[in-house]
CSV table of C-alpha atoms and ligand atoms in Angstrom, one decimal:
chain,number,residue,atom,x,y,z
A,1,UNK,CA,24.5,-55.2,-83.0
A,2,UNK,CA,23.5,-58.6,-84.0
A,3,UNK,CA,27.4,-59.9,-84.7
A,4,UNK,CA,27.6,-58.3,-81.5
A,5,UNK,CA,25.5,-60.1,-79.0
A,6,UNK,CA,25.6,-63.8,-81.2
A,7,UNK,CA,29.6,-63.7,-80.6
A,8,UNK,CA,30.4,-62.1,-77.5
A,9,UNK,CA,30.9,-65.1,-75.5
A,10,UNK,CA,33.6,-66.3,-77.9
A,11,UNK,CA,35.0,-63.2,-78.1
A,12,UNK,CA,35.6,-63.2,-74.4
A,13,UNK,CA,37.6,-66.0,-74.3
A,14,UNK,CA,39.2,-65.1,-77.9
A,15,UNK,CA,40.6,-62.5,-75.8
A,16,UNK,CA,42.0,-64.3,-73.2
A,17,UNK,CA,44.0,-66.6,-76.0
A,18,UNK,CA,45.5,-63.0,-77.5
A,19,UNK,CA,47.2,-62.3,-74.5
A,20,UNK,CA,50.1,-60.2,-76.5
A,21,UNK,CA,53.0,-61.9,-74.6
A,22,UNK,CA,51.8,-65.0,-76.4
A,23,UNK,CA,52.4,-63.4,-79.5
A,24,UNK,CA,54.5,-61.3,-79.5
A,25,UNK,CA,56.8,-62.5,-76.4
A,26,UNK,CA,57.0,-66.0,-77.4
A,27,UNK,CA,60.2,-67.7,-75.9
A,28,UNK,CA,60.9,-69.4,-79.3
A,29,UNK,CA,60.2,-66.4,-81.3
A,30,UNK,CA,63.3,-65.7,-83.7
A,31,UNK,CA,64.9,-63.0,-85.8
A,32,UNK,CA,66.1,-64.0,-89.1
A,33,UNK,CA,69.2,-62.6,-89.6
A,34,UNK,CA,69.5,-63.7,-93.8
A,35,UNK,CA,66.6,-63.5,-96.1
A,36,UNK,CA,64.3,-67.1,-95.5
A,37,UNK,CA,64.4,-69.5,-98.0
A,38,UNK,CA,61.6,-71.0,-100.0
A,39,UNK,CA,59.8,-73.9,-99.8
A,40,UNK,CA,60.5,-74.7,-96.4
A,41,UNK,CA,56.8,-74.2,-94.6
A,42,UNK,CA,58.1,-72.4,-92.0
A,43,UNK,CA,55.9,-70.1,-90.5
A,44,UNK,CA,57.6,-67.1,-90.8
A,45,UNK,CA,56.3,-63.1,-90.7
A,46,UNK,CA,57.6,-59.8,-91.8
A,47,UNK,CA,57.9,-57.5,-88.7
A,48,UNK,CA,58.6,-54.0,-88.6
A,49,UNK,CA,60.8,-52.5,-86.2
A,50,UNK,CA,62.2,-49.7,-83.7
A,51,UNK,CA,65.2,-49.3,-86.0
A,52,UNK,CA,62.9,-48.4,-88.5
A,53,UNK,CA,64.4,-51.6,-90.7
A,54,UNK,CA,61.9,-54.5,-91.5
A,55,UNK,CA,63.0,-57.7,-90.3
A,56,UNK,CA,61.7,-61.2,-90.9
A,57,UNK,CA,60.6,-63.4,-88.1
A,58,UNK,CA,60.1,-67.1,-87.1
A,59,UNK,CA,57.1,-67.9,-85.4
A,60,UNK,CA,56.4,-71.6,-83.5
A,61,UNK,CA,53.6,-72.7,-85.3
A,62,UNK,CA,51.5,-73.4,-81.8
A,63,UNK,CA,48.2,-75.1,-81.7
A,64,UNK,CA,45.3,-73.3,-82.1
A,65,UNK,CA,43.7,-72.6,-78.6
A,66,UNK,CA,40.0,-73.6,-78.0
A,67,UNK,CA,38.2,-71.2,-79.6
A,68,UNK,CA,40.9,-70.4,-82.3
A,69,UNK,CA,41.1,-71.3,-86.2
A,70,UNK,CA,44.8,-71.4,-87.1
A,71,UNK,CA,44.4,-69.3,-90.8
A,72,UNK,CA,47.4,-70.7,-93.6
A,73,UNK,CA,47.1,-67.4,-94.9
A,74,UNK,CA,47.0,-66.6,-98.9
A,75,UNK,CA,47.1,-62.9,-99.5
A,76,UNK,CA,47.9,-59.9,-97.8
A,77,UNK,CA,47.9,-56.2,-98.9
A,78,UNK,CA,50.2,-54.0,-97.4
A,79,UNK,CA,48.5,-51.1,-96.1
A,80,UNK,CA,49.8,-47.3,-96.2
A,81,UNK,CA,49.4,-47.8,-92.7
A,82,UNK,CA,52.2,-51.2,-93.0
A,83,UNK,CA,54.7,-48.5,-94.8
A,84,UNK,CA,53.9,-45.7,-91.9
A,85,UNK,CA,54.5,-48.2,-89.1
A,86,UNK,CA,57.7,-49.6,-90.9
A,87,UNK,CA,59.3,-46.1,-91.6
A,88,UNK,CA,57.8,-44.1,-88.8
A,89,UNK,CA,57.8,-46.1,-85.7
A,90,UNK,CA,54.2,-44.7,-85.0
A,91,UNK,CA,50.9,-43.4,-85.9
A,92,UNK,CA,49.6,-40.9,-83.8
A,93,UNK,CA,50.0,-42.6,-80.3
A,94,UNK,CA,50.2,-46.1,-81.8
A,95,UNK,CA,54.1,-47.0,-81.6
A,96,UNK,CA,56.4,-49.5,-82.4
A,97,UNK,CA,58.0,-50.3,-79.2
A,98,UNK,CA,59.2,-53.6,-80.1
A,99,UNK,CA,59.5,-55.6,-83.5
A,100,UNK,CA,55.8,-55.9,-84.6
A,101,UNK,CA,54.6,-58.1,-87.9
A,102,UNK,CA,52.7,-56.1,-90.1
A,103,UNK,CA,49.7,-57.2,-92.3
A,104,UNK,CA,46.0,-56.8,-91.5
A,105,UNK,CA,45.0,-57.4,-95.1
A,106,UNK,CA,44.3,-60.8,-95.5
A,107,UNK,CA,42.4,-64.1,-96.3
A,108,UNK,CA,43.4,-67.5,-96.7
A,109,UNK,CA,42.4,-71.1,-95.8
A,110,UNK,CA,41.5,-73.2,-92.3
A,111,UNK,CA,43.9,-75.2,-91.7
A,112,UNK,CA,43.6,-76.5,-88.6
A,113,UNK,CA,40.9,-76.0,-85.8
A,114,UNK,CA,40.5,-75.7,-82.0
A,115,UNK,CA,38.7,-77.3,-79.0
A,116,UNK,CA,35.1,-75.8,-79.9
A,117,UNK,CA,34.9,-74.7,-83.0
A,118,UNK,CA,32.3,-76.0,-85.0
A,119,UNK,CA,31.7,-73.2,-87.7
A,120,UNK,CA,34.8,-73.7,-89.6
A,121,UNK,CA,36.6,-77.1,-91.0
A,122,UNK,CA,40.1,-77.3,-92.3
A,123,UNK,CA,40.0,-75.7,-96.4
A,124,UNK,CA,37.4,-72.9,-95.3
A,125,UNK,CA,38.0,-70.1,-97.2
A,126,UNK,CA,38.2,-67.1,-95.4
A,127,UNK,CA,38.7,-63.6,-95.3
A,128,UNK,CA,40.5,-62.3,-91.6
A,129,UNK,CA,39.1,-59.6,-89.8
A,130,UNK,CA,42.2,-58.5,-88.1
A,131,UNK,CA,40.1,-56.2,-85.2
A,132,UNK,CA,39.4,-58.2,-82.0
A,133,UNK,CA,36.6,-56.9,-80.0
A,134,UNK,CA,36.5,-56.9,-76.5
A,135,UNK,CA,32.9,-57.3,-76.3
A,136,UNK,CA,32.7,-56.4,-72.9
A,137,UNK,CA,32.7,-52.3,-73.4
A,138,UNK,CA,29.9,-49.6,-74.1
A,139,UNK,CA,30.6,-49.5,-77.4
A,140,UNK,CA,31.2,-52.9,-78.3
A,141,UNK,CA,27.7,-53.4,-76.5
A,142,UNK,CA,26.3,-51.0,-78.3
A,143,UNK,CA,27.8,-52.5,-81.7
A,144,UNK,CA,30.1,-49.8,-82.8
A,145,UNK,CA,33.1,-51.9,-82.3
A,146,UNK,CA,35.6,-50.1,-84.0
A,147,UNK,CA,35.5,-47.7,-80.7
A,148,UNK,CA,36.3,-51.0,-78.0
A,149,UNK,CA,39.1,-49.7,-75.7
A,150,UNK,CA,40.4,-52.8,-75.3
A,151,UNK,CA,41.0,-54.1,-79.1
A,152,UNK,CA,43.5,-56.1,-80.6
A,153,UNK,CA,44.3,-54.8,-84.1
A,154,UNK,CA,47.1,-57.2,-85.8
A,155,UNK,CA,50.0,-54.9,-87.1
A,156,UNK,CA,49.0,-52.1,-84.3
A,157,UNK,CA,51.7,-52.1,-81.8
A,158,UNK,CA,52.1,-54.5,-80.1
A,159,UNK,CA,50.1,-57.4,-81.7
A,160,UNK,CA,51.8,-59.1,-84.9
A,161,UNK,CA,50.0,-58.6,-87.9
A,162,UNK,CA,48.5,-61.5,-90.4
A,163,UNK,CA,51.7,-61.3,-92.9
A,164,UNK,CA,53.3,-64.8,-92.1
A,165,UNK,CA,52.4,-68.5,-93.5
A,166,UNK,CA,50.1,-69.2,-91.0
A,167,UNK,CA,47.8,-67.4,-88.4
A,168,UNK,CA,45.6,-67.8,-85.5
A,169,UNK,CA,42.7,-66.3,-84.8
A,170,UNK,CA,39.2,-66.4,-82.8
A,171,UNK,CA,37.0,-68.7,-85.0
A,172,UNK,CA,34.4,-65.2,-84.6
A,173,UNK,CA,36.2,-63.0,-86.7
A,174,UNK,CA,36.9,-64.7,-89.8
A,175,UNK,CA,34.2,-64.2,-92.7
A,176,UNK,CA,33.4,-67.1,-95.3
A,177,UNK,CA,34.5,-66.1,-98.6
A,178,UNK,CA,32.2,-68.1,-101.6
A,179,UNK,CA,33.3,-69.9,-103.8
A,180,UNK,CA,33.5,-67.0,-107.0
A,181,UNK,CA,35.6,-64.6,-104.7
A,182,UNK,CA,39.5,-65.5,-104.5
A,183,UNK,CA,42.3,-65.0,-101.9
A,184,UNK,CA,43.0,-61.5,-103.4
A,185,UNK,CA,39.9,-60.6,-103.5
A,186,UNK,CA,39.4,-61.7,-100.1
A,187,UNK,CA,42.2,-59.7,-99.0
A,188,UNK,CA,41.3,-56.4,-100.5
A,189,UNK,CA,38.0,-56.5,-99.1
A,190,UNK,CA,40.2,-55.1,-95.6
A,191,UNK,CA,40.4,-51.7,-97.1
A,192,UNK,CA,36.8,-51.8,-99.1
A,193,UNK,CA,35.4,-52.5,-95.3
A,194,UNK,CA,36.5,-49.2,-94.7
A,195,UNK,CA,34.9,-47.8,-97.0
A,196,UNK,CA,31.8,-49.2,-97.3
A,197,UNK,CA,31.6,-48.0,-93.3
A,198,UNK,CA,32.5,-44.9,-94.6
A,199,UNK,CA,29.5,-44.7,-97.4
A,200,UNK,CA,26.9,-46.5,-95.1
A,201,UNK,CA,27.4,-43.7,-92.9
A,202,UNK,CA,27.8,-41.2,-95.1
A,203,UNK,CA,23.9,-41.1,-96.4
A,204,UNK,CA,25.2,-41.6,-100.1
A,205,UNK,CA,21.6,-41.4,-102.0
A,206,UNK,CA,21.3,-42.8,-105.8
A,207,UNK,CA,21.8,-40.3,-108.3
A,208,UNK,CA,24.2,-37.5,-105.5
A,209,UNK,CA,26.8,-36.1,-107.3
A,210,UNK,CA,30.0,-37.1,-104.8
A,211,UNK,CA,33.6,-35.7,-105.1
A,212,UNK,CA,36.4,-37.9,-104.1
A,213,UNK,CA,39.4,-36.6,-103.1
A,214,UNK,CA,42.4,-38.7,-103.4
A,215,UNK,CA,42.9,-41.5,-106.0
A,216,UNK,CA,45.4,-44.0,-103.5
A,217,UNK,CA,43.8,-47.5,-102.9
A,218,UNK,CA,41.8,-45.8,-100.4
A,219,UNK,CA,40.2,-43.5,-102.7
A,220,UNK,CA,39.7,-46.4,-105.8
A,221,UNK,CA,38.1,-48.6,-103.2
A,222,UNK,CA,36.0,-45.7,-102.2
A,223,UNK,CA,35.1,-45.4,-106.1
A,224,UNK,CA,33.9,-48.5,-106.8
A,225,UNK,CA,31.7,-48.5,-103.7
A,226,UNK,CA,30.7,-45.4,-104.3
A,227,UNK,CA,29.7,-46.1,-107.7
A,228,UNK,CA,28.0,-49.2,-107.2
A,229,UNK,CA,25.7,-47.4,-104.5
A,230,UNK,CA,24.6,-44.8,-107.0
A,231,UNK,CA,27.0,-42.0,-106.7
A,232,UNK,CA,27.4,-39.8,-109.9
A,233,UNK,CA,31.8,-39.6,-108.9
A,234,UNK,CA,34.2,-37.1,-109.5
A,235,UNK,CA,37.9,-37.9,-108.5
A,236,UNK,CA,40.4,-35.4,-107.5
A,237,UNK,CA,44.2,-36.5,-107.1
A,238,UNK,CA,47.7,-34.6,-107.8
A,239,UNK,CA,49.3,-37.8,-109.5
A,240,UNK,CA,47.9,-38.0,-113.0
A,241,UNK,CA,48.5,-41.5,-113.4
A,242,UNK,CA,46.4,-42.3,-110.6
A,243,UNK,CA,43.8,-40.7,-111.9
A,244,UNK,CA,43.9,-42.6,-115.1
A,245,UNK,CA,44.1,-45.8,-112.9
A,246,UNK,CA,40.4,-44.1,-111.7
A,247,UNK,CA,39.3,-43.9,-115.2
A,248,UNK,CA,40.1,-47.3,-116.1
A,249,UNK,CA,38.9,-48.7,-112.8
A,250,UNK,CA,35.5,-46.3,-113.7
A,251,UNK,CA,34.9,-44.9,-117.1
A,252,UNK,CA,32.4,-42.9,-116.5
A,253,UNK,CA,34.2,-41.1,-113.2
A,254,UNK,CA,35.4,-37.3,-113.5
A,255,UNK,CA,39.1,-36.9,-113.2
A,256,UNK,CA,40.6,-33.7,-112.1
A,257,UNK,CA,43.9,-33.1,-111.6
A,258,UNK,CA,45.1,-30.9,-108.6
A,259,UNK,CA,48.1,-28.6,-109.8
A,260,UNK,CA,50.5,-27.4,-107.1
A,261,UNK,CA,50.0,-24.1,-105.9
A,262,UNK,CA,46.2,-24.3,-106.6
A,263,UNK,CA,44.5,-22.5,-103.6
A,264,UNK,CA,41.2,-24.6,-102.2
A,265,UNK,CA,38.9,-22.7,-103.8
A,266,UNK,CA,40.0,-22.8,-106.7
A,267,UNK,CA,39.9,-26.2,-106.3
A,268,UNK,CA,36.6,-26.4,-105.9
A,269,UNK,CA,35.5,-23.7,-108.6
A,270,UNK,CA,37.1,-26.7,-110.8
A,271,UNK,CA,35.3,-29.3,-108.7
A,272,UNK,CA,31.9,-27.6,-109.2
A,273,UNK,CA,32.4,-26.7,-113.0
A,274,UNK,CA,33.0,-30.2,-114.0
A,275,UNK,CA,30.3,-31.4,-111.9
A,276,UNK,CA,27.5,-29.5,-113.0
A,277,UNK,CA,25.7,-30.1,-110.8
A,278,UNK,CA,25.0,-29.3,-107.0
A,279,UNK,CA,27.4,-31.6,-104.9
A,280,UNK,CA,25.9,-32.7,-101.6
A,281,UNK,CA,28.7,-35.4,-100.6
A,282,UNK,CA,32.4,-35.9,-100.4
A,283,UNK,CA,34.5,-38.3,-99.6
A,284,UNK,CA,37.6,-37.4,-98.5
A,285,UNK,CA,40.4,-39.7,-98.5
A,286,UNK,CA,43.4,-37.9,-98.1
A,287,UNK,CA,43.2,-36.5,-94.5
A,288,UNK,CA,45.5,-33.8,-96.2
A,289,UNK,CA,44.3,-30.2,-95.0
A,290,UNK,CA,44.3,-28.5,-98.1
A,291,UNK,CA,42.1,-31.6,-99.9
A,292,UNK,CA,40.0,-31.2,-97.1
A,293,UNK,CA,39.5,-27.3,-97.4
A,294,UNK,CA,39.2,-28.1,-101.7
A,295,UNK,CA,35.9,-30.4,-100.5
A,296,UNK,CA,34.0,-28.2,-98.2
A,297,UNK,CA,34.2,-25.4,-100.5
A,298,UNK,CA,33.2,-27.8,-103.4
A,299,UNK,CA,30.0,-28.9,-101.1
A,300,UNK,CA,26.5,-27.2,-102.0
A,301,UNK,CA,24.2,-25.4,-98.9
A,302,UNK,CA,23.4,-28.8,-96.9
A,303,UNK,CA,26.2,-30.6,-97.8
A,304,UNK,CA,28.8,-33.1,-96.0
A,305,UNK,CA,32.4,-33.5,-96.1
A,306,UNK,CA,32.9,-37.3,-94.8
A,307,UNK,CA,36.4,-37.5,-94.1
A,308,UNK,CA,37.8,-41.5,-94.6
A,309,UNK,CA,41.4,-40.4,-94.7
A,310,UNK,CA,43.6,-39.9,-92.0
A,311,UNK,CA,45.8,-36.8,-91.3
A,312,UNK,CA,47.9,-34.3,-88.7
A,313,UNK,CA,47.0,-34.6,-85.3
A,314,UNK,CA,45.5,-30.5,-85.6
A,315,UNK,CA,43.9,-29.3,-89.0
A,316,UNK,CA,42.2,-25.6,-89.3
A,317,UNK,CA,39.0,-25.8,-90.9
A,318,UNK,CA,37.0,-22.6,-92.8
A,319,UNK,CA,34.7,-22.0,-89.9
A,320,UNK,CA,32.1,-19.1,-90.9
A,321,UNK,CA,31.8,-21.4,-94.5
A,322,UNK,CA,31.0,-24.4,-93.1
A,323,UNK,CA,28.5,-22.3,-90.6
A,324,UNK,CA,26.9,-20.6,-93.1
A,325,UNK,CA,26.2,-23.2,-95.4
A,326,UNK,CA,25.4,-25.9,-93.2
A,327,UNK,CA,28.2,-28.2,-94.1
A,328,UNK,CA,28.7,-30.7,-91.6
A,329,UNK,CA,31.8,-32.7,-91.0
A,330,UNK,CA,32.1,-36.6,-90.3
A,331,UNK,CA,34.6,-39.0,-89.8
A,332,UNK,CA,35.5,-42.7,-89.9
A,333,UNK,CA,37.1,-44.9,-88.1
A,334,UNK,CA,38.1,-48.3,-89.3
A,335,UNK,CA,34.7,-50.2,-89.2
A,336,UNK,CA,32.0,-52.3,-87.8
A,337,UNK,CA,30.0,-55.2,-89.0
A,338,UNK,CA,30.5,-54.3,-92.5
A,339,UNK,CA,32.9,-56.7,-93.6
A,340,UNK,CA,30.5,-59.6,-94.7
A,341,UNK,CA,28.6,-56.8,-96.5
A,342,UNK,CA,31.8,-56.3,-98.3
A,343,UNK,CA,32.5,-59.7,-99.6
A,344,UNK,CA,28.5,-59.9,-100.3
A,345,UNK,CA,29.3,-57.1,-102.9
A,346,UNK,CA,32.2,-58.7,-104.5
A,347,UNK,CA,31.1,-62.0,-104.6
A,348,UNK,CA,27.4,-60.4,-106.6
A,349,UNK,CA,29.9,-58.7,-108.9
A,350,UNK,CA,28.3,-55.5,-108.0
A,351,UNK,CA,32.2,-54.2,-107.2
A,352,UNK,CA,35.2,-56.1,-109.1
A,353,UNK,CA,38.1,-55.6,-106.7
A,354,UNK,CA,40.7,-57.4,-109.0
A,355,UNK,CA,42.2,-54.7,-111.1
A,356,UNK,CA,43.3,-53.2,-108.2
A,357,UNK,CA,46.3,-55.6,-107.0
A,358,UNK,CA,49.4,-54.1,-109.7
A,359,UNK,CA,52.2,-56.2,-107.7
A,360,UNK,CA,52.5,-59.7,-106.3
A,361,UNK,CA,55.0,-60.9,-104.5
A,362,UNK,CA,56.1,-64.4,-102.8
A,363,UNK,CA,56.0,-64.5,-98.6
A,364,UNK,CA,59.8,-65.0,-98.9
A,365,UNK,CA,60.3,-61.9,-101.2
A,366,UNK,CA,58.3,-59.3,-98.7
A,367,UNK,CA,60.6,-56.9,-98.4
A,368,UNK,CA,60.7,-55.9,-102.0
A,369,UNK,CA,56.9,-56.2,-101.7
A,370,UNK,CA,57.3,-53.3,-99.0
A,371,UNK,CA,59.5,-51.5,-101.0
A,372,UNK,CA,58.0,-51.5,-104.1
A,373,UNK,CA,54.4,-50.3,-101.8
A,374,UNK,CA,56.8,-47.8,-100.4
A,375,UNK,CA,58.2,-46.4,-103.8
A,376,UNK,CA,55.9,-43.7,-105.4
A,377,UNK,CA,57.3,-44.3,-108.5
A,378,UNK,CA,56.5,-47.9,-108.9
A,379,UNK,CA,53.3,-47.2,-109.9
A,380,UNK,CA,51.7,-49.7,-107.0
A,381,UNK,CA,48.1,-49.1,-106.2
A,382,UNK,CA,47.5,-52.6,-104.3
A,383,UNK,CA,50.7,-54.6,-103.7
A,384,UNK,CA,49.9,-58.0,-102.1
A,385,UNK,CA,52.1,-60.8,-100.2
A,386,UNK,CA,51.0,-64.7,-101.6
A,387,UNK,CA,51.7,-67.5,-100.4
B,401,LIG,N1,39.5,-44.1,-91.6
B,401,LIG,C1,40.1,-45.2,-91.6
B,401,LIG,O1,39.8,-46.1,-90.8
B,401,LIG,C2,41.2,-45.5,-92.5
B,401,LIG,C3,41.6,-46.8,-92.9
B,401,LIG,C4,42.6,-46.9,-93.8
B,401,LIG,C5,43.2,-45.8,-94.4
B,401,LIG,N2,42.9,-44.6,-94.0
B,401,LIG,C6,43.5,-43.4,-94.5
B,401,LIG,O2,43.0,-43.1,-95.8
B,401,LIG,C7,43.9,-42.3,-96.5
B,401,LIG,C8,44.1,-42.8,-97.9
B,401,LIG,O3,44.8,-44.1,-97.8
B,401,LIG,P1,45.6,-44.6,-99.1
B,401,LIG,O4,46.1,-45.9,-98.8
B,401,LIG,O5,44.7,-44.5,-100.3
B,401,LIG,O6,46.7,-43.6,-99.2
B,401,LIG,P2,47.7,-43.1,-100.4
B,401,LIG,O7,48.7,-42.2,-99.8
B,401,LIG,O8,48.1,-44.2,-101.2
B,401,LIG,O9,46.7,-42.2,-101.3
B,401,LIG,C9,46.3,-40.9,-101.0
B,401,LIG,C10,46.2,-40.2,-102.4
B,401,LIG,O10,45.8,-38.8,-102.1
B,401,LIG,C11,46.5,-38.0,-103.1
B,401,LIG,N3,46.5,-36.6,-102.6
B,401,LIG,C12,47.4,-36.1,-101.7
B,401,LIG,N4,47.1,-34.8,-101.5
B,401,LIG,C13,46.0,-34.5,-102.3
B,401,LIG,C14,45.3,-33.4,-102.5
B,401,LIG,N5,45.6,-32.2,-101.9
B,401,LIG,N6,44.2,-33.4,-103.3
B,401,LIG,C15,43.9,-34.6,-103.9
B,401,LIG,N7,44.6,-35.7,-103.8
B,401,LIG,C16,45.7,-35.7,-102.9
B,401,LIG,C17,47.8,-38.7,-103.3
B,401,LIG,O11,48.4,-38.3,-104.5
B,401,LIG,C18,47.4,-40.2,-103.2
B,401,LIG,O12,47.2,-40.7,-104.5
B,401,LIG,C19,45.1,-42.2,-95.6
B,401,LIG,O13,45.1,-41.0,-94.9
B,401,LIG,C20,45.0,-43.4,-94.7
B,401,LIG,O14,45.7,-43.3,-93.5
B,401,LIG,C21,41.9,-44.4,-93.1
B,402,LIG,O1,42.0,-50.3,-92.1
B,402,LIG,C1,42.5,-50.2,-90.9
B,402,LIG,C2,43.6,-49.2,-90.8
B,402,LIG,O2,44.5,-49.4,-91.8
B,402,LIG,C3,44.2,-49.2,-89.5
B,402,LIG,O3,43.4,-48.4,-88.7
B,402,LIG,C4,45.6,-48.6,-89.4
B,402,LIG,O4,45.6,-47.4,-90.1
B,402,LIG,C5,46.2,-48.4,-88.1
B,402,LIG,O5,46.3,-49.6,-87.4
């Protein structure tokens, strides 16, 4: 709420500079047809496409608008959502309808500043919030953000994303990153944002017993946040090297391996066994039916299945079980005005983000970044673009 009302005037104009024709309709905006060479300081992106074939891009590098921080950006982590886009064309009734750069992962440094900008000087460190508010809606007036009808999210259809050399965006929505928290780090608080939305309104209490399901980059993040607000984890996942990643990531976490075939229930008979305790909370972050079903019947008399993962447009749920025992259902959405909270956490050293990023790659060499994020067998948990 208070982000809210102490930035909506710049956000009104902010939104006025993202008209998408200006990015994404640019008259000198071109296609590269070869792979781009490096060490020129060209500004380009990696798009995705209709053809379902990623394509690099050349952007002008225009001066940032009043209002607007052009970003030379540092990192970016490609997002399952990056990889959906790319080899998809759409998720749910987002879609590619044009090329569209992907990327909404990222930090870097000011590099050069608009008419009326005064909180941010050129070598800032930053991390980018890539969600652009209207601030003119109910629900951007009442602070939940996330819901505006009217955002710009880089790298949804049809705004570009943040993966090129440099970016420009409305001095409000960038977050100070201090001095002990790097580019990377920077960058992977994007998907520890949703998260931490995800436990804050989840009603995680020191000392619960949680269950998470799903041990992706989603699920890790969830971990560590998890963790570090009290949680007694458990980690469910069907990859068995992701789950050692877990228990690396956080000895003291309960792994348990989902075999195929394995009905729900008995799921959760494993669940609750190695718990040992009552389980009042999980965190779901598959958005896979079946991991969804394995949590509610893992949840005690009062419990909550909060559901961060993202799945088929209609799901069945076990009705009379969740009636009878009280287990209520919740959901997430991206976030709101937790991202500062986020860095505030890495930068304590309450939640160390860093083992996380397995693969780097240069801007140039993005496409093997996206394949490598793409393969399961490469064994990526975070794979990051720097530049
Ligand atoms: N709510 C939001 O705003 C938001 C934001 C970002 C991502 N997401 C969603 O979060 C989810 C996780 O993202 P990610 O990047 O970690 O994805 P991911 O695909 O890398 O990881 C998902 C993990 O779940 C595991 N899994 C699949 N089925 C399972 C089952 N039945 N039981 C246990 N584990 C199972 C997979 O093996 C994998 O390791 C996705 O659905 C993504 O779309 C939601
Ligand atoms: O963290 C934000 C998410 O990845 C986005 O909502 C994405 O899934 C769709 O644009």
């Amino acid at each position: 709420m208070y982000l809210f009302i102490t930035t909506s005037k710049a956000k009104m104009s902010d939104r006025q500079l993202y008209d998408p024709k200006r990015i994404v309709e640019h008259p000198e905006f071109k296609i590269l047809k070869e792979k781009p060479a490096k060490g020129t300081g060209k500004n380009i992106a990696l798009c995705y496409d209709v053809d379902h074939v990623n394509k690099f891009v050349e952007k002008p590098r225009l001066d940032p608008s009043p209002g607007q921080v052009e970003v030379k950006v540092r990192a970016t982590g490609i997002c399952g959502s990056d990889v959906h886009f790319s080899q998809h064309g759409h998720i749910g009734d987002m879609v590619v309808r044009s090329i569209c750069g992907c990327g909404h992962e990222s930090a870097g440094e000011v590099s050069r500043v608009g008419e009326g900008v005064t909180e941010w000087k050129v070598g800032d460190r930053v991390a980018i919030e890539a969600g652009i508010p209207c601030g003119q809606c109910h629900f951007c007036k009442i602070g939940r953000y996330n819901a505006c009808e009217n955002d710009i999210f880089f790298s949804t259809p049809p705004h570009f994303g943040t993966m090129s050399r440099y970016h420009l965006h409305p001095a409000a929505w960038l977050h100070k990153l201090p001095d002990n928290v790097s580019y990377e780090e920077g960058a992977l608080c994007e998907p520890l944002t949703v998260a931490m939305a995800g436990i804050y309104r989840s009603g995680l209490r020191l000392g619960d017993g949680v269950l998470i399901a799903g041990a992706g980059p989603i699920g890790l993040v969830t971990l560590l946040a998890a963790k570090a607000a009290g949680a007694i984890p458990l980690i469910t996942d069907l990859s068995p090297s992701r789950l050692e990643f877990a228990k690396k990531l956080v000895p003291s976490v309960k792994t348990i391996l989902i075999e195929k075939g394995q009905t729900p229930q008995e799921v959760a008979e494993r669940v609750k066994k190695e718990a040992d305790m009552k389980l009042t909370l999980a965190l779901e972050c598959t958005g896979v039916e079946s991991s969804i079903h394995a949590a509610i019947y893992s949840m005690t008399f009062g419990g909550k299945v909060f559901i961060i993962g993202v799945g088929k447009n209609l799901q069945s749920i076990p009705f009379m079980h969740l009636s009878a025992n009280e287990i209520d259902l919740q959901y997430q959405y991206r976030y709101a005005n937790q991202y500062p909270r986020s860095i505030r956490c890495v930068a304590d050293g309450m939640i160390d983000l860093k083992p996380l990023v397995t693969h780097r790659f240069d801007l140039e060499d993005a496409m093997d970044a996206f394949n490598t994020a793409a393969d399961p067998r490469s064994g990526a948990i975070k794979v990051q673009v720097h530049d």
